[in-house]
Amino acid sequence: MPIKNLFLIVATTAALSFTVLTMGQTKFNQQKAGNVFDIDIPDYMTRTVGLNDVATVQYKNSVKDIYTIVIEDSKEELAIADIFYASLKEFQEEFEKDFIKDEKKRTSSTPIFTTKNNINYVEYDVSYYDEELQIEVYYLIGIVETKSHFYKVLSWTNLANKDKFKADFQKILYSVKQ
């Protein structure tokens, strides 16, 4: 074997060995990025942006004046921030005390708690008078608790449309699963 080829083989082997050794010195930990959940949305609503800056997903139908957003809270990320909730009820009460608390004519129904397929749900109605829009706004507030997340599912419309869309809002809420 000519010396030139032998030198090339030795140099290549040394370079590969150095690369393998230096790569092997760094430890990598696999991290979970993002969360996947399922939600059923009526075909008359379309995905949108701009309704809420922290919402994971947002849907609307401007013609029907209906909107839905989902805001997710990772239990792991809450724990990192030293925020712990002993129950869905505690999470719901914390959210409720600040949700549109300063609005006029604000009313809130008694929360209804249920569990289906190891997923906890709470739903309740909130309405208030929006001075800027000069209408009464109706919300179906739902919170879903899975093993790893809380999902706030907020659906709203004009209070006059409550009876027309509440059943659809409930179907949206109870469709959320991981």
PDB file of C-alpha atoms in Angstrom:
ATOM      1  CA  MET A   1       0.000   0.000   0.000  1.00  0.00           C
ATOM      2  CA  PRO A   2       1.497   3.336  -0.978  1.00  0.00           C
ATOM      3  CA  ILE A   3       2.383   5.705   1.880  1.00  0.00           C
ATOM      4  CA  LYS A   4       0.045   8.347   0.507  1.00  0.00           C
ATOM      5  CA  ASN A   5      -2.975   5.999   0.867  1.00  0.00           C
ATOM      6  CA  LEU A   6      -1.823   4.812   4.292  1.00  0.00           C
ATOM      7  CA  PHE A   7      -1.516   8.413   5.489  1.00  0.00           C
ATOM      8  CA  LEU A   8      -5.011   9.187   4.149  1.00  0.00           C
ATOM      9  CA  ILE A   9      -6.497   6.172   5.962  1.00  0.00           C
ATOM     10  CA  VAL A  10      -4.766   7.039   9.267  1.00  0.00           C
ATOM     11  CA  ALA A  11      -5.777  10.720   9.034  1.00  0.00           C
ATOM     12  CA  THR A  12      -9.408   9.845   8.238  1.00  0.00           C
ATOM     13  CA  THR A  13      -9.563   7.292  11.077  1.00  0.00           C
ATOM     14  CA  ALA A  14      -8.099   9.817  13.538  1.00  0.00           C
ATOM     15  CA  ALA A  15     -10.563  12.508  12.465  1.00  0.00           C
ATOM     16  CA  LEU A  16     -13.525  10.130  12.805  1.00  0.00           C
ATOM     17  CA  SER A  17     -12.319   8.926  16.216  1.00  0.00           C
ATOM     18  CA  PHE A  18     -11.932  12.519  17.423  1.00  0.00           C
ATOM     19  CA  THR A  19     -15.406  13.383  16.167  1.00  0.00           C
ATOM     20  CA  VAL A  20     -16.977  10.353  17.875  1.00  0.00           C
ATOM     21  CA  LEU A  21     -15.155  11.070  21.137  1.00  0.00           C
ATOM     22  CA  THR A  22     -16.114  14.740  21.244  1.00  0.00           C
ATOM     23  CA  MET A  23     -19.728  13.996  20.344  1.00  0.00           C
ATOM     24  CA  GLY A  24     -19.887  11.316  23.021  1.00  0.00           C
ATOM     25  CA  GLN A  25     -18.838  13.776  25.743  1.00  0.00           C
ATOM     26  CA  THR A  26     -22.001  15.865  25.523  1.00  0.00           C
ATOM     27  CA  LYS A  27     -25.071  14.429  27.183  1.00  0.00           C
ATOM     28  CA  PHE A  28     -28.425  15.196  25.624  1.00  0.00           C
ATOM     29  CA  ASN A  29     -31.797  14.955  27.339  1.00  0.00           C
ATOM     30  CA  GLN A  30     -34.913  14.520  25.274  1.00  0.00           C
ATOM     31  CA  GLN A  31     -37.401  17.310  25.939  1.00  0.00           C
ATOM     32  CA  LYS A  32     -41.094  17.416  25.179  1.00  0.00           C
ATOM     33  CA  ALA A  33     -42.005  20.418  23.077  1.00  0.00           C
ATOM     34  CA  GLY A  34     -45.628  21.322  22.693  1.00  0.00           C
ATOM     35  CA  ASN A  35     -48.730  19.381  23.558  1.00  0.00           C
ATOM     36  CA  VAL A  36     -51.227  17.625  21.352  1.00  0.00           C
ATOM     37  CA  PHE A  37     -54.910  17.522  22.175  1.00  0.00           C
ATOM     38  CA  ASP A  38     -58.064  16.835  20.192  1.00  0.00           C
ATOM     39  CA  ILE A  39     -61.083  19.112  19.953  1.00  0.00           C
ATOM     40  CA  ASP A  40     -64.236  18.909  17.818  1.00  0.00           C
ATOM     41  CA  ILE A  41     -65.326  22.184  16.237  1.00  0.00           C
ATOM     42  CA  PRO A  42     -68.585  22.755  14.319  1.00  0.00           C
ATOM     43  CA  ASP A  43     -68.053  23.012  10.576  1.00  0.00           C
ATOM     44  CA  TYR A  44     -69.498  26.531  10.562  1.00  0.00           C
ATOM     45  CA  MET A  45     -66.521  27.806  12.625  1.00  0.00           C
ATOM     46  CA  THR A  46     -63.058  28.393  11.188  1.00  0.00           C
ATOM     47  CA  ARG A  47     -59.653  28.644  12.795  1.00  0.00           C
ATOM     48  CA  THR A  48     -58.449  32.199  13.350  1.00  0.00           C
ATOM     49  CA  VAL A  49     -55.955  34.355  15.259  1.00  0.00           C
ATOM     50  CA  GLY A  50     -56.183  37.611  17.157  1.00  0.00           C
ATOM     51  CA  LEU A  51     -58.913  36.776  19.674  1.00  0.00           C
ATOM     52  CA  ASN A  52     -56.520  36.111  22.567  1.00  0.00           C
ATOM     53  CA  ASP A  53     -52.733  36.371  22.688  1.00  0.00           C
ATOM     54  CA  VAL A  54     -52.219  33.317  24.916  1.00  0.00           C
ATOM     55  CA  ALA A  55     -54.755  30.977  23.302  1.00  0.00           C
ATOM     56  CA  THR A  56     -53.418  27.757  21.834  1.00  0.00           C
ATOM     57  CA  VAL A  57     -56.209  27.611  19.240  1.00  0.00           C
ATOM     58  CA  GLN A  58     -58.958  30.043  18.270  1.00  0.00           C
ATOM     59  CA  TYR A  59     -62.133  29.624  16.200  1.00  0.00           C
ATOM     60  CA  LYS A  60     -64.851  31.966  15.048  1.00  0.00           C
ATOM     61  CA  ASN A  61     -67.811  32.639  12.841  1.00  0.00           C
ATOM     62  CA  SER A  62     -68.153  36.413  12.538  1.00  0.00           C
ATOM     63  CA  VAL A  63     -71.485  36.185  10.735  1.00  0.00           C
ATOM     64  CA  LYS A  64     -73.049  34.136  13.553  1.00  0.00           C
ATOM     65  CA  ASP A  65     -71.074  36.174  16.135  1.00  0.00           C
ATOM     66  CA  ILE A  66     -69.633  33.108  17.921  1.00  0.00           C
ATOM     67  CA  TYR A  67     -66.116  32.462  19.152  1.00  0.00           C
ATOM     68  CA  THR A  68     -64.134  29.743  20.940  1.00  0.00           C
ATOM     69  CA  ILE A  69     -60.605  29.769  22.302  1.00  0.00           C
ATOM     70  CA  VAL A  70     -58.572  27.179  24.198  1.00  0.00           C
ATOM     71  CA  ILE A  71     -55.849  28.178  26.646  1.00  0.00           C
ATOM     72  CA  GLU A  72     -53.711  25.348  27.939  1.00  0.00           C
ATOM     73  CA  ASP A  73     -51.786  25.246  31.195  1.00  0.00           C
ATOM     74  CA  SER A  74     -49.212  22.503  31.611  1.00  0.00           C
ATOM     75  CA  LYS A  75     -49.170  21.119  35.155  1.00  0.00           C
ATOM     76  CA  GLU A  76     -45.408  20.608  34.794  1.00  0.00           C
ATOM     77  CA  GLU A  77     -44.855  24.261  33.831  1.00  0.00           C
ATOM     78  CA  LEU A  78     -47.140  25.428  36.641  1.00  0.00           C
ATOM     79  CA  ALA A  79     -45.107  23.320  39.087  1.00  0.00           C
ATOM     80  CA  ILE A  80     -41.854  24.847  37.810  1.00  0.00           C
ATOM     81  CA  ALA A  81     -43.382  28.229  38.673  1.00  0.00           C
ATOM     82  CA  ASP A  82     -44.350  26.859  42.130  1.00  0.00           C
ATOM     83  CA  ILE A  83     -48.053  26.936  41.289  1.00  0.00           C
ATOM     84  CA  PHE A  84     -49.981  23.886  42.442  1.00  0.00           C
ATOM     85  CA  TYR A  85     -53.707  23.175  42.343  1.00  0.00           C
ATOM     86  CA  ALA A  86     -55.107  20.477  44.593  1.00  0.00           C
ATOM     87  CA  SER A  87     -58.152  19.983  42.366  1.00  0.00           C
ATOM     88  CA  LEU A  88     -60.036  21.135  39.307  1.00  0.00           C
ATOM     89  CA  LYS A  89     -62.353  23.041  41.650  1.00  0.00           C
ATOM     90  CA  GLU A  90     -59.422  25.014  43.048  1.00  0.00           C
ATOM     91  CA  PHE A  91     -58.171  25.809  39.508  1.00  0.00           C
ATOM     92  CA  GLN A  92     -61.687  26.865  38.448  1.00  0.00           C
ATOM     93  CA  GLU A  93     -62.157  29.107  41.499  1.00  0.00           C
ATOM     94  CA  GLU A  94     -58.820  30.816  40.873  1.00  0.00           C
ATOM     95  CA  PHE A  95     -59.751  31.476  37.240  1.00  0.00           C
ATOM     96  CA  GLU A  96     -63.295  32.596  38.113  1.00  0.00           C
ATOM     97  CA  LYS A  97     -62.248  35.230  40.626  1.00  0.00           C
ATOM     98  CA  ASP A  98     -60.399  37.261  37.969  1.00  0.00           C
ATOM     99  CA  PHE A  99     -62.403  36.513  34.811  1.00  0.00           C
ATOM    100  CA  ILE A 100     -64.065  39.751  33.648  1.00  0.00           C
ATOM    101  CA  LYS A 101     -64.505  40.632  37.320  1.00  0.00           C
ATOM    102  CA  ASP A 102     -64.975  44.370  36.754  1.00  0.00           C
ATOM    103  CA  GLU A 103     -67.655  44.150  34.054  1.00  0.00           C
ATOM    104  CA  LYS A 104     -71.127  45.513  34.655  1.00  0.00           C
ATOM    105  CA  LYS A 105     -74.086  43.198  35.151  1.00  0.00           C
ATOM    106  CA  ARG A 106     -71.763  40.210  35.519  1.00  0.00           C
ATOM    107  CA  THR A 107     -73.531  36.999  36.464  1.00  0.00           C
ATOM    108  CA  SER A 108     -72.142  33.522  36.913  1.00  0.00           C
ATOM    109  CA  SER A 109     -73.942  30.201  37.302  1.00  0.00           C
ATOM    110  CA  THR A 110     -73.005  27.425  39.710  1.00  0.00           C
ATOM    111  CA  PRO A 111     -70.228  25.256  38.214  1.00  0.00           C
ATOM    112  CA  ILE A 112     -71.132  21.712  37.160  1.00  0.00           C
ATOM    113  CA  PHE A 113     -68.339  19.147  37.638  1.00  0.00           C
ATOM    114  CA  THR A 114     -68.226  15.831  35.745  1.00  0.00           C
ATOM    115  CA  THR A 115     -65.722  13.111  34.899  1.00  0.00           C
ATOM    116  CA  LYS A 116     -65.671  11.125  31.655  1.00  0.00           C
ATOM    117  CA  ASN A 117     -62.983   8.625  30.621  1.00  0.00           C
ATOM    118  CA  ASN A 118     -60.604   9.774  33.392  1.00  0.00           C
ATOM    119  CA  ILE A 119     -60.881  13.409  32.275  1.00  0.00           C
ATOM    120  CA  ASN A 120     -62.390  15.992  34.644  1.00  0.00           C
ATOM    121  CA  TYR A 121     -64.641  18.760  33.331  1.00  0.00           C
ATOM    122  CA  VAL A 122     -66.310  21.801  34.809  1.00  0.00           C
ATOM    123  CA  GLU A 123     -68.706  24.123  33.018  1.00  0.00           C
ATOM    124  CA  TYR A 124     -70.591  27.260  33.977  1.00  0.00           C
ATOM    125  CA  ASP A 125     -72.244  30.265  32.355  1.00  0.00           C
ATOM    126  CA  VAL A 126     -70.999  33.835  32.645  1.00  0.00           C
ATOM    127  CA  SER A 127     -72.665  36.888  31.157  1.00  0.00           C
ATOM    128  CA  TYR A 128     -72.040  40.609  31.404  1.00  0.00           C
ATOM    129  CA  TYR A 129     -72.873  43.873  29.705  1.00  0.00           C
ATOM    130  CA  ASP A 130     -70.142  45.095  27.355  1.00  0.00           C
ATOM    131  CA  GLU A 131     -70.318  48.892  27.354  1.00  0.00           C
ATOM    132  CA  GLU A 132     -68.086  49.275  24.297  1.00  0.00           C
ATOM    133  CA  LEU A 133     -70.194  46.929  22.150  1.00  0.00           C
ATOM    134  CA  GLN A 134     -73.411  47.858  23.976  1.00  0.00           C
ATOM    135  CA  ILE A 135     -74.578  44.246  24.140  1.00  0.00           C
ATOM    136  CA  GLU A 136     -74.841  41.505  26.717  1.00  0.00           C
ATOM    137  CA  VAL A 137     -72.212  38.844  26.141  1.00  0.00           C
ATOM    138  CA  TYR A 138     -72.676  35.185  27.057  1.00  0.00           C
ATOM    139  CA  TYR A 139     -69.790  32.786  27.816  1.00  0.00           C
ATOM    140  CA  LEU A 140     -69.821  29.066  28.357  1.00  0.00           C
ATOM    141  CA  ILE A 141     -66.711  28.632  30.458  1.00  0.00           C
ATOM    142  CA  GLY A 142     -65.300  25.135  30.520  1.00  0.00           C
ATOM    143  CA  ILE A 143     -62.173  23.775  32.101  1.00  0.00           C
ATOM    144  CA  VAL A 144     -60.798  20.350  31.292  1.00  0.00           C
ATOM    145  CA  GLU A 145     -58.295  18.582  33.536  1.00  0.00           C
ATOM    146  CA  THR A 146     -56.190  15.769  32.103  1.00  0.00           C
ATOM    147  CA  LYS A 147     -53.273  14.000  33.742  1.00  0.00           C
ATOM    148  CA  SER A 148     -50.822  16.639  32.494  1.00  0.00           C
ATOM    149  CA  HIS A 149     -52.806  19.790  31.620  1.00  0.00           C
ATOM    150  CA  PHE A 150     -55.645  22.152  32.372  1.00  0.00           C
ATOM    151  CA  TYR A 151     -57.494  23.494  29.314  1.00  0.00           C
ATOM    152  CA  LYS A 152     -59.677  26.586  29.582  1.00  0.00           C
ATOM    153  CA  VAL A 153     -62.282  26.382  26.830  1.00  0.00           C
ATOM    154  CA  LEU A 154     -64.061  29.714  26.432  1.00  0.00           C
ATOM    155  CA  SER A 155     -66.928  29.980  23.969  1.00  0.00           C
ATOM    156  CA  TRP A 156     -68.947  33.161  23.634  1.00  0.00           C
ATOM    157  CA  THR A 157     -71.632  34.972  21.703  1.00  0.00           C
ATOM    158  CA  ASN A 158     -74.302  37.635  22.148  1.00  0.00           C
ATOM    159  CA  LEU A 159     -76.556  36.710  25.103  1.00  0.00           C
ATOM    160  CA  ALA A 160     -79.527  36.677  22.708  1.00  0.00           C
ATOM    161  CA  ASN A 161     -77.875  33.669  20.957  1.00  0.00           C
ATOM    162  CA  LYS A 162     -77.244  31.651  24.141  1.00  0.00           C
ATOM    163  CA  ASP A 163     -80.037  29.111  23.597  1.00  0.00           C
ATOM    164  CA  LYS A 164     -79.102  28.701  19.942  1.00  0.00           C
ATOM    165  CA  PHE A 165     -75.417  27.858  20.514  1.00  0.00           C
ATOM    166  CA  LYS A 166     -75.007  26.571  24.092  1.00  0.00           C
ATOM    167  CA  ALA A 167     -75.393  22.903  23.080  1.00  0.00           C
ATOM    168  CA  ASP A 168     -72.666  23.330  20.436  1.00  0.00           C
ATOM    169  CA  PHE A 169     -70.419  25.061  22.988  1.00  0.00           C
ATOM    170  CA  GLN A 170     -70.919  22.097  25.335  1.00  0.00           C
ATOM    171  CA  LYS A 171     -70.053  19.621  22.565  1.00  0.00           C
ATOM    172  CA  ILE A 172     -66.850  21.554  21.923  1.00  0.00           C
ATOM    173  CA  LEU A 173     -65.966  21.483  25.633  1.00  0.00           C
ATOM    174  CA  TYR A 174     -66.612  17.772  26.160  1.00  0.00           C
ATOM    175  CA  SER A 175     -64.722  16.824  22.994  1.00  0.00           C
ATOM    176  CA  VAL A 176     -61.365  17.962  24.404  1.00  0.00           C
ATOM    177  CA  LYS A 177     -59.041  15.040  25.096  1.00  0.00           C
ATOM    178  CA  GLN A 178     -55.346  14.239  25.063  1.00  0.00           C
TER     179      GLN A 178
END
